[in-house]
CSV table of C-alpha atoms in Angstrom, one decimal:
chain,number,residue,atom,x,y,z
A,1,MET,CA,170.4,137.2,70.9
A,2,ALA,CA,171.0,133.8,73.0
A,3,SER,CA,170.7,133.1,76.8
A,4,LEU,CA,172.6,130.5,78.5
A,5,ILE,CA,169.7,127.8,80.1
A,6,THR,CA,170.8,125.9,82.8
A,7,ASN,CA,169.1,122.2,82.0
A,8,ALA,CA,167.8,121.7,85.7
A,9,PRO,CA,169.4,118.8,87.5
A,10,SER,CA,169.8,120.9,90.3
A,11,ALA,CA,165.8,120.8,90.2
A,12,VAL,CA,165.3,117.1,90.6
A,13,ASN,CA,165.2,115.7,94.2
A,14,CYS,CA,167.6,113.0,93.3
A,15,PRO,CA,167.0,111.0,96.5
A,16,SER,CA,163.6,110.2,95.2
A,17,TYR,CA,164.8,109.0,92.1
A,18,VAL,CA,166.3,105.8,93.5
A,19,GLY,CA,169.5,105.2,91.7
A,20,LEU,CA,169.5,107.9,89.6
A,21,ARG,CA,172.3,110.3,88.8
A,22,ALA,CA,171.7,113.9,87.7
A,23,PRO,CA,173.9,114.7,84.8
A,24,GLN,CA,176.0,117.0,84.8
A,25,ARG,CA,175.2,118.9,81.4
A,26,THR,CA,174.7,122.0,80.3
A,27,PHE,CA,173.0,123.3,77.2
A,28,ASN,CA,173.4,126.5,74.8
A,29,LEU,CA,169.9,126.9,73.0
A,30,CYS,CA,169.0,130.3,70.9
A,31,VAL,CA,166.0,131.5,72.5
A,32,PRO,CA,164.1,134.3,70.2
A,33,GLN,CA,163.5,137.2,72.7
A,34,PRO,CA,161.8,140.7,71.9
A,35,ALA,CA,164.1,143.5,71.7
A,36,THR,CA,162.0,145.3,74.3
A,37,LYS,CA,161.9,142.4,77.1
A,38,SER,CA,163.9,140.3,79.0
A,39,PHE,CA,162.6,136.2,80.3
A,40,PRO,CA,163.9,134.4,83.5
A,41,PRO,CA,165.9,131.6,82.4
A,42,ARG,CA,163.6,128.6,81.4
A,43,LEU,CA,164.4,125.6,83.7
A,44,PHE,CA,164.2,122.0,82.0
A,45,VAL,CA,163.1,118.8,84.5
A,46,VAL,CA,164.6,115.9,83.9
A,47,ARG,CA,162.4,112.6,84.2
A,48,ALA,CA,163.1,109.3,84.8
A,49,SER,CA,161.6,106.8,82.0
A,50,ASP,CA,159.4,103.8,83.1
A,51,SER,CA,161.6,101.7,82.1
A,52,GLU,CA,164.2,103.5,84.7
A,53,PHE,CA,162.0,103.4,87.5
A,54,GLU,CA,160.7,99.2,86.6
A,55,ALA,CA,164.5,98.9,86.3
A,56,ALA,CA,165.1,100.5,90.0
A,57,VAL,CA,162.3,98.3,91.7
A,58,VAL,CA,163.8,95.1,90.2
A,59,ALA,CA,167.0,96.1,91.4
A,60,GLY,CA,165.2,96.0,94.8
A,61,LYS,CA,165.2,99.7,95.5
A,62,VAL,CA,161.4,100.3,96.0
A,63,PRO,CA,160.3,103.8,96.4
A,64,SER,CA,158.2,104.5,100.1
A,65,ALA,CA,154.8,104.3,100.5
A,66,PRO,CA,152.5,104.6,103.7
A,67,PRO,CA,153.2,101.7,106.1
A,68,VAL,CA,150.2,98.6,106.3
A,69,PRO,CA,147.7,100.3,108.8
A,70,PRO,CA,147.2,98.4,112.2
A,71,LYS,CA,144.3,96.3,112.7
A,72,PRO,CA,141.5,98.1,115.0
A,73,ALA,CA,141.5,97.5,118.7
A,74,ALA,CA,138.7,96.1,120.0
A,75,PRO,CA,137.5,97.6,122.9
A,76,VAL,CA,138.3,96.3,126.3
A,77,GLY,CA,136.8,93.1,127.7
A,78,THR,CA,135.9,91.6,124.0
A,79,PRO,CA,136.0,88.0,124.1
A,80,VAL,CA,138.8,86.7,121.8
A,81,VAL,CA,137.4,83.7,119.5
A,82,PRO,CA,138.7,81.9,116.9
A,83,SER,CA,136.8,83.1,113.4
A,84,LEU,CA,133.5,81.6,112.3
A,85,PRO,CA,134.1,78.9,109.4
A,86,LEU,CA,132.4,81.2,107.4
A,87,HIS,CA,133.2,81.1,103.2
A,88,ARG,CA,130.4,83.8,102.3
A,89,ARG,CA,130.1,87.1,104.6
A,90,PRO,CA,127.0,89.2,103.0
A,91,ARG,CA,128.5,92.2,105.2
A,92,ARG,CA,131.4,92.6,102.9
A,93,ASN,CA,129.4,94.0,100.6
A,94,ARG,CA,128.0,96.3,102.6
A,95,LYS,CA,131.4,97.9,104.4
A,96,SER,CA,131.8,101.0,102.8
A,97,PRO,CA,129.4,103.7,101.2
A,98,ALA,CA,130.5,103.5,97.9
A,99,LEU,CA,130.1,99.4,98.0
A,100,ARG,CA,126.4,99.6,99.1
A,101,SER,CA,125.9,102.3,96.2
A,102,ALA,CA,127.3,100.2,93.6
A,103,PHE,CA,125.5,97.0,95.0
A,104,GLN,CA,122.3,99.0,95.4
A,105,GLU,CA,119.3,96.8,93.3
A,106,THR,CA,116.7,99.5,93.7
A,107,SER,CA,117.1,102.8,92.8
A,108,ILE,CA,114.1,105.8,93.0
A,109,SER,CA,113.8,109.5,91.0
A,110,PRO,CA,111.4,112.1,90.5
A,111,ALA,CA,110.6,110.7,87.1
A,112,ASN,CA,108.8,107.9,89.2
A,113,PHE,CA,106.2,110.3,91.3
A,114,VAL,CA,102.9,110.9,90.0
A,115,TYR,CA,101.9,113.8,92.3
A,116,PRO,CA,98.1,113.9,93.1
A,117,LEU,CA,96.6,117.4,93.7
A,118,PHE,CA,93.2,118.6,95.2
A,119,ILE,CA,91.3,121.3,93.1
A,120,HIS,CA,88.5,123.3,93.9
A,121,GLU,CA,86.5,126.2,92.1
A,122,GLY,CA,87.8,129.0,94.7
A,123,GLU,CA,90.8,131.5,93.9
A,124,GLU,CA,92.3,130.3,97.6
A,125,ASP,CA,94.8,127.8,99.0
A,126,THR,CA,92.6,125.8,101.4
A,127,PRO,CA,94.8,124.0,104.0
A,128,ILE,CA,93.6,120.4,104.6
A,129,GLY,CA,93.8,119.5,108.0
A,130,ALA,CA,94.2,116.0,108.4
A,131,MET,CA,96.7,116.2,105.7
A,132,PRO,CA,99.5,119.2,106.4
A,133,GLY,CA,101.4,120.5,103.9
A,134,CYS,CA,98.5,119.7,101.1
A,135,TYR,CA,95.7,122.4,100.1
A,136,ARG,CA,92.8,122.6,98.0
A,137,LEU,CA,94.6,124.5,95.3
A,138,GLY,CA,92.6,127.2,93.3
A,139,TRP,CA,92.4,125.8,89.5
A,140,ARG,CA,93.6,129.0,88.0
A,141,HIS,CA,96.6,129.9,90.2
A,142,GLY,CA,97.4,127.9,93.1
A,143,LEU,CA,97.7,124.7,90.9
A,144,VAL,CA,99.5,126.5,88.2
A,145,GLU,CA,102.3,127.5,91.1
A,146,GLU,CA,102.1,124.2,92.5
A,147,VAL,CA,102.9,122.0,89.0
A,148,ALA,CA,105.5,124.6,88.2
A,149,LYS,CA,107.4,123.8,91.9
A,150,ALA,CA,106.9,120.2,91.4
A,151,ARG,CA,108.5,120.6,87.3
A,152,ASP,CA,111.4,122.6,88.8
A,153,VAL,CA,112.7,119.1,90.5
A,154,GLY,CA,111.7,116.7,87.8
A,155,VAL,CA,108.4,115.5,88.7
A,156,ASN,CA,106.1,115.7,85.2
A,157,SER,CA,103.5,113.4,86.1
A,158,ILE,CA,100.3,114.9,88.2
A,159,VAL,CA,96.8,113.2,88.8
A,160,LEU,CA,93.9,115.7,89.4
A,161,PHE,CA,91.0,115.5,92.4
A,162,PRO,CA,88.2,117.5,92.2
A,163,LYS,CA,86.1,119.0,95.0
A,164,ILE,CA,82.9,119.9,94.0
A,165,PRO,CA,80.2,122.0,95.0
A,166,ASP,CA,77.3,120.1,96.7
A,167,ALA,CA,74.6,122.1,94.1
A,168,LEU,CA,76.3,120.1,91.5
A,169,LYS,CA,76.1,116.7,92.9
A,170,SER,CA,73.3,114.2,92.0
A,171,PRO,CA,72.6,110.2,92.1
A,172,THR,CA,73.6,110.2,88.6
A,173,GLY,CA,76.9,112.3,88.8
A,174,ASP,CA,76.4,114.0,85.6
A,175,GLU,CA,78.6,116.9,86.2
A,176,ALA,CA,81.3,114.2,86.0
A,177,TYR,CA,81.0,114.6,82.1
A,178,ASN,CA,80.6,117.9,81.9
A,179,GLU,CA,82.9,119.2,79.3
A,180,ASN,CA,83.3,122.7,80.8
A,181,GLY,CA,83.4,121.4,84.4
A,182,LEU,CA,86.5,121.8,86.7
A,183,VAL,CA,88.4,119.2,86.0
A,184,PRO,CA,88.3,119.5,81.9
A,185,ARG,CA,88.7,123.2,82.1
A,186,THR,CA,91.8,122.7,84.5
A,187,ILE,CA,93.2,120.0,82.2
A,188,ARG,CA,93.2,122.3,79.6
A,189,LEU,CA,94.6,125.2,81.6
A,190,LEU,CA,97.5,123.2,82.3
A,191,LYS,CA,98.0,122.1,79.0
A,192,ASP,CA,98.1,125.7,77.6
A,193,LYS,CA,100.7,126.2,80.2
A,194,TYR,CA,102.8,123.1,80.2
A,195,PRO,CA,101.9,121.2,76.7
A,196,ASP,CA,104.5,118.4,78.2
A,197,LEU,CA,103.0,117.8,81.6
A,198,VAL,CA,101.6,114.1,81.8
A,199,ILE,CA,98.4,114.5,83.5
A,200,TYR,CA,96.1,111.6,85.1
A,201,THR,CA,92.5,111.8,85.8
A,202,ASP,CA,90.3,109.9,88.6
A,203,VAL,CA,87.2,108.4,86.5
A,204,ALA,CA,84.7,107.5,89.2
A,205,LEU,CA,81.6,109.0,90.2
A,206,ASP,CA,82.1,109.6,93.9
A,207,PRO,CA,83.4,113.2,93.9
A,208,TYR,CA,80.2,114.2,91.8
A,209,SER,CA,78.2,111.8,93.8
A,210,SER,CA,75.1,113.2,96.4
A,211,ASP,CA,75.3,109.7,98.0
A,212,GLY,CA,79.1,110.1,97.7
A,213,HIS,CA,79.7,106.5,96.4
A,214,ASP,CA,81.2,105.6,93.3
A,215,GLY,CA,78.2,104.1,91.3
A,216,ILE,CA,74.8,105.2,91.2
A,217,VAL,CA,72.6,103.9,94.2
A,218,ARG,CA,69.5,101.8,94.0
A,219,GLU,CA,66.8,102.5,96.4
A,220,ASP,CA,67.3,99.4,98.2
A,221,GLY,CA,71.5,100.9,98.3
A,222,VAL,CA,72.9,98.6,95.8
A,223,ILE,CA,75.4,100.0,93.5
A,224,MET,CA,74.5,99.7,90.3
A,225,ASN,CA,77.1,98.0,88.1
A,226,ASP,CA,76.5,98.6,84.6
A,227,GLU,CA,74.7,102.1,84.5
A,228,THR,CA,77.7,103.1,86.4
A,229,VAL,CA,80.0,102.0,83.6
A,230,HIS,CA,78.0,103.7,80.9
A,231,GLN,CA,78.4,107.6,83.0
A,232,LEU,CA,81.9,106.5,83.3
A,233,CYS,CA,82.5,106.1,79.7
A,234,LYS,CA,80.9,109.6,79.5
A,235,GLN,CA,83.3,110.9,81.6
A,236,ALA,CA,86.5,109.4,80.5
A,237,VAL,CA,85.9,110.9,76.8
A,238,ALA,CA,85.2,114.1,78.4
A,239,GLN,CA,88.3,114.5,80.1
A,240,ALA,CA,90.7,112.8,77.0
A,241,GLN,CA,88.3,115.6,75.0
A,242,ALA,CA,90.3,118.5,77.2
A,243,GLY,CA,93.7,116.5,76.6
A,244,ALA,CA,94.0,113.8,79.6
A,245,ASP,CA,97.2,111.8,78.8
A,246,VAL,CA,96.1,108.9,81.3
A,247,VAL,CA,92.4,108.6,82.3
A,248,SER,CA,92.1,106.2,85.8
A,249,PRO,CA,89.2,104.2,87.1
A,250,SER,CA,89.1,103.6,90.5
A,251,ASP,CA,85.7,102.9,91.1
A,252,MET,CA,86.0,99.3,90.6
A,253,MET,CA,82.7,98.4,89.0
A,254,ASP,CA,83.0,95.0,86.9
A,255,GLY,CA,84.2,95.6,83.0
A,256,ARG,CA,84.4,99.1,83.4
A,257,VAL,CA,88.4,98.7,81.9
A,258,GLY,CA,86.8,97.1,78.6
A,259,ALA,CA,83.9,99.6,78.0
A,260,LEU,CA,86.7,102.6,78.3
A,261,ARG,CA,89.0,101.5,76.3
A,262,ALA,CA,85.8,100.7,74.0
A,263,ALA,CA,84.2,104.1,74.4
A,264,LEU,CA,87.9,106.5,74.3
A,265,ASP,CA,88.4,104.6,70.9
A,266,ALA,CA,85.8,105.3,69.2
A,267,GLU,CA,85.8,109.0,69.9
A,268,GLY,CA,89.0,108.7,68.2
A,269,PHE,CA,91.3,108.3,71.6
A,270,GLN,CA,93.6,105.6,71.3
A,271,HIS,CA,96.7,107.4,72.2
A,272,VAL,CA,95.1,107.8,76.0
A,273,SER,CA,96.0,105.5,78.0
A,274,ILE,CA,94.1,103.7,80.9
A,275,MET,CA,95.3,103.3,84.9
A,276,SER,CA,93.3,100.9,86.1
A,277,TYR,CA,92.8,100.4,89.7
A,278,THR,CA,93.3,97.2,89.7
A,279,ALA,CA,93.4,95.9,93.2
A,280,LYS,CA,91.9,98.9,95.3
A,281,TYR,CA,91.3,97.7,98.7
A,282,ALA,CA,88.1,98.5,101.3
A,283,SER,CA,90.7,100.2,103.2
A,284,SER,CA,90.8,102.3,106.3
A,285,PHE,CA,93.5,104.5,105.1
A,286,TYR,CA,91.7,106.6,103.3
A,287,GLY,CA,90.0,109.3,105.3
A,288,PRO,CA,92.1,112.0,105.2
A,289,PHE,CA,91.3,112.0,101.1
A,290,ARG,CA,87.3,111.9,101.8
A,291,GLU,CA,87.8,114.9,104.2
A,292,ALA,CA,89.7,116.4,101.2
A,293,LEU,CA,87.1,116.1,98.6
A,294,ASP,CA,83.7,116.2,101.2
A,295,SER,CA,83.1,113.1,99.6
A,296,ASN,CA,82.4,110.3,102.1
A,297,PRO,CA,79.6,107.8,101.4
A,298,ARG,CA,75.9,109.1,102.8
A,299,PHE,CA,75.4,105.6,104.3
A,300,GLY,CA,76.8,102.7,104.4
A,301,ASP,CA,80.4,101.7,103.2
A,302,LYS,CA,82.4,100.5,99.6
A,303,LYS,CA,83.0,96.8,100.6
A,304,THR,CA,80.5,95.3,97.5
A,305,TYR,CA,82.9,97.0,95.0
A,306,GLN,CA,85.8,97.3,96.8
A,307,MET,CA,88.1,94.1,97.8
A,308,ASN,CA,88.2,92.5,101.3
A,309,PRO,CA,91.8,93.7,102.8
A,310,ALA,CA,92.2,89.6,103.9
A,311,ASN,CA,92.0,88.6,100.3
A,312,TYR,CA,95.2,87.7,98.1
A,313,ARG,CA,94.3,85.5,94.9
A,314,GLU,CA,92.0,87.8,94.6
A,315,ALA,CA,94.1,90.5,93.3
A,316,LEU,CA,94.9,87.9,90.3
A,317,THR,CA,91.4,87.8,88.8
A,318,GLU,CA,91.4,91.7,88.8
A,319,MET,CA,94.5,91.8,87.2
A,320,ARG,CA,93.5,89.1,84.4
A,321,GLU,CA,90.5,90.8,83.5
A,322,ASP,CA,92.1,94.5,83.7
A,323,GLU,CA,94.9,93.4,81.1
A,324,SER,CA,92.1,91.0,79.0
A,325,GLU,CA,90.3,94.2,78.6
A,326,GLY,CA,93.3,96.5,77.7
A,327,ALA,CA,94.6,98.4,81.1
A,328,ASP,CA,97.9,100.2,80.2
A,329,ILE,CA,99.2,100.1,83.8
A,330,LEU,CA,98.0,98.2,86.7
A,331,LEU,CA,97.4,100.2,90.3
A,332,VAL,CA,97.7,98.8,93.6
A,333,LYS,CA,95.7,101.0,96.5
A,334,PRO,CA,97.0,101.7,99.6
A,335,GLY,CA,100.4,101.4,99.1
A,336,LEU,CA,103.2,100.5,102.1
A,337,PRO,CA,100.7,98.2,103.8
A,338,TYR,CA,99.9,95.9,100.4
A,339,LEU,CA,103.4,95.6,99.4
A,340,ASP,CA,102.7,91.6,99.0
A,341,ILE,CA,100.0,92.6,96.2
A,342,ILE,CA,102.7,94.6,94.3
A,343,ARG,CA,104.7,92.0,94.3
A,344,LEU,CA,102.0,89.7,93.4
A,345,LEU,CA,101.1,92.0,89.9
A,346,ARG,CA,104.9,92.6,89.2
A,347,ASP,CA,105.8,88.5,89.2
A,348,ASN,CA,102.6,88.0,87.1
A,349,SER,CA,102.1,90.8,84.6
A,350,PRO,CA,104.2,92.5,82.1
A,351,LEU,CA,102.4,95.5,82.6
A,352,PRO,CA,104.1,98.7,84.1
A,353,ILE,CA,102.9,98.6,88.0
A,354,ALA,CA,101.6,101.6,90.1
A,355,ALA,CA,101.1,102.1,93.4
A,356,TYR,CA,99.0,104.5,95.4
A,357,GLN,CA,100.8,105.8,99.1
A,358,VAL,CA,97.5,107.1,100.1
A,359,SER,CA,96.1,110.0,102.4
A,360,GLY,CA,96.4,107.9,105.6
A,361,GLU,CA,100.0,106.7,105.5
A,362,TYR,CA,100.9,110.0,104.0
A,363,ALA,CA,99.1,111.5,107.3
A,364,MET,CA,100.9,109.5,109.6
A,365,ILE,CA,104.5,109.8,108.3
A,366,LYS,CA,103.1,113.8,108.9
A,367,ALA,CA,101.8,113.3,112.4
A,368,ALA,CA,105.3,111.0,113.7
A,369,GLY,CA,107.4,113.5,112.1
A,370,ALA,CA,105.5,116.4,114.1
A,371,LEU,CA,105.9,114.6,117.5
A,372,LYS,CA,109.7,113.9,116.7
A,373,MET,CA,108.9,110.3,117.0
A,374,ILE,CA,111.0,109.8,113.6
A,375,ASP,CA,112.7,111.3,111.3
A,376,GLU,CA,110.0,112.4,109.0
A,377,GLU,CA,112.2,112.9,106.2
A,378,LYS,CA,114.2,109.4,106.0
A,379,VAL,CA,110.6,107.7,106.6
A,380,MET,CA,108.8,109.1,103.8
A,381,MET,CA,111.9,108.2,101.6
A,382,GLU,CA,112.5,104.4,102.7
A,383,SER,CA,108.7,104.5,102.4
A,384,LEU,CA,109.2,105.4,98.9
A,385,MET,CA,111.7,103.2,98.1
A,386,CYS,CA,109.9,100.0,99.8
A,387,LEU,CA,107.4,100.8,97.3
A,388,ARG,CA,109.7,100.9,94.2
A,389,ARG,CA,111.5,97.3,95.6
A,390,ALA,CA,108.4,95.5,95.6
A,391,GLY,CA,108.0,96.3,92.2
A,392,ALA,CA,106.2,99.7,91.4
A,393,ASP,CA,107.4,101.3,88.7
A,394,ILE,CA,105.2,105.1,89.6
A,395,ILE,CA,104.0,106.3,92.9
A,396,LEU,CA,101.3,108.1,92.9
A,397,THR,CA,102.2,110.2,96.2
A,398,TYR,CA,101.5,113.2,98.5
A,399,SER,CA,105.0,113.5,99.3
A,400,ALA,CA,106.4,113.6,95.5
A,401,LEU,CA,107.1,117.4,95.6
A,402,GLN,CA,108.9,116.8,98.9
A,403,ALA,CA,110.7,113.9,98.2
A,404,ALA,CA,112.0,115.1,94.9
A,405,ARG,CA,113.4,118.2,96.5
A,406,CYS,CA,115.2,115.8,98.9
A,407,LEU,CA,116.3,113.6,95.4
A,408,CYS,CA,117.5,116.8,94.3
A,409,GLY,CA,119.6,117.7,97.6
A,410,GLU,CA,117.2,120.9,98.4
A,411,LYS,CA,117.0,121.4,101.7
A,412,ARG,CA,113.3,121.2,103.1
């Protein structure tokens, strides 16, 4: 059957189409209809072509638009002054969130974080008093759960620090290269559950030393360099055998990077990277960490092997030695108080740069946040962004999980 369908000039709001007149035509169209159903008439809307709109504008019939917004009023009492004769006003590029985002020079993501995790032989997760939110994690359960949480928000790199029982500590730190020790066991467990997890390890004797130093201590208190390096090589090989991806000598012994590279290569671990603690300063910011591992020196300090906080150029010497010996990543520790050193290494080396936001930095932000003296989350994120801006490619931070959740938009 045939339906009479009206072409729909009446449906067009002609006043909104300046200069257009609705045609007065109808069309007889045959539209097939099911035998048992009837449909209402279909309406066809007439739309002007681009050329008709352009012709209307050319003829002076310009469509209406919102008026020019008024100039915002200044507060009463604002002085009337001539504009400064400035050709460049940097604030123009900061005037809106969209512009600030477009011109942001530094970015940060969970992929930039390496999450330091403390482990022990126990089953329970033990809180660390000086580091709120951090625990000595049971290596079989608590650690695995914490790694899962980190991976859920994009943090897939961790570094392990063990709390070793006093009965296993010795002057020569032999437990450091026990193939069935706490760290190798933990690496094997994690690699079995998360094969793609990137595991960094700490290479140093202080957690295993009955003296609490990073090296073997002679009877006159001197830290023995070459003998310590010998032990460190065995420690790094044991970690690589367990599945470590990156070994990280934090001891600051001379020549240890080259010796570790040779030892790893000799055992077939050419694929294992070395992140050298290139510029590790004898800092007072390490206190909470040493509480976490119960690894304070039994006597003296670490100033004969860690760098003087007053020194800047010395970092270049350490950098050149580590580069020539085969380091893959150069690390600066501590982080925020040493932004100038991070930038120095960034400007003088093509290698990736790591920064360690140490326990004292973390604890200060936590303490000030708990006292409502600062906005903890904002200060945390700002501090991490500053490390990135200074030139750090990766950041070792105890805030990795919290910061990644913030970046992912999760609530604390």
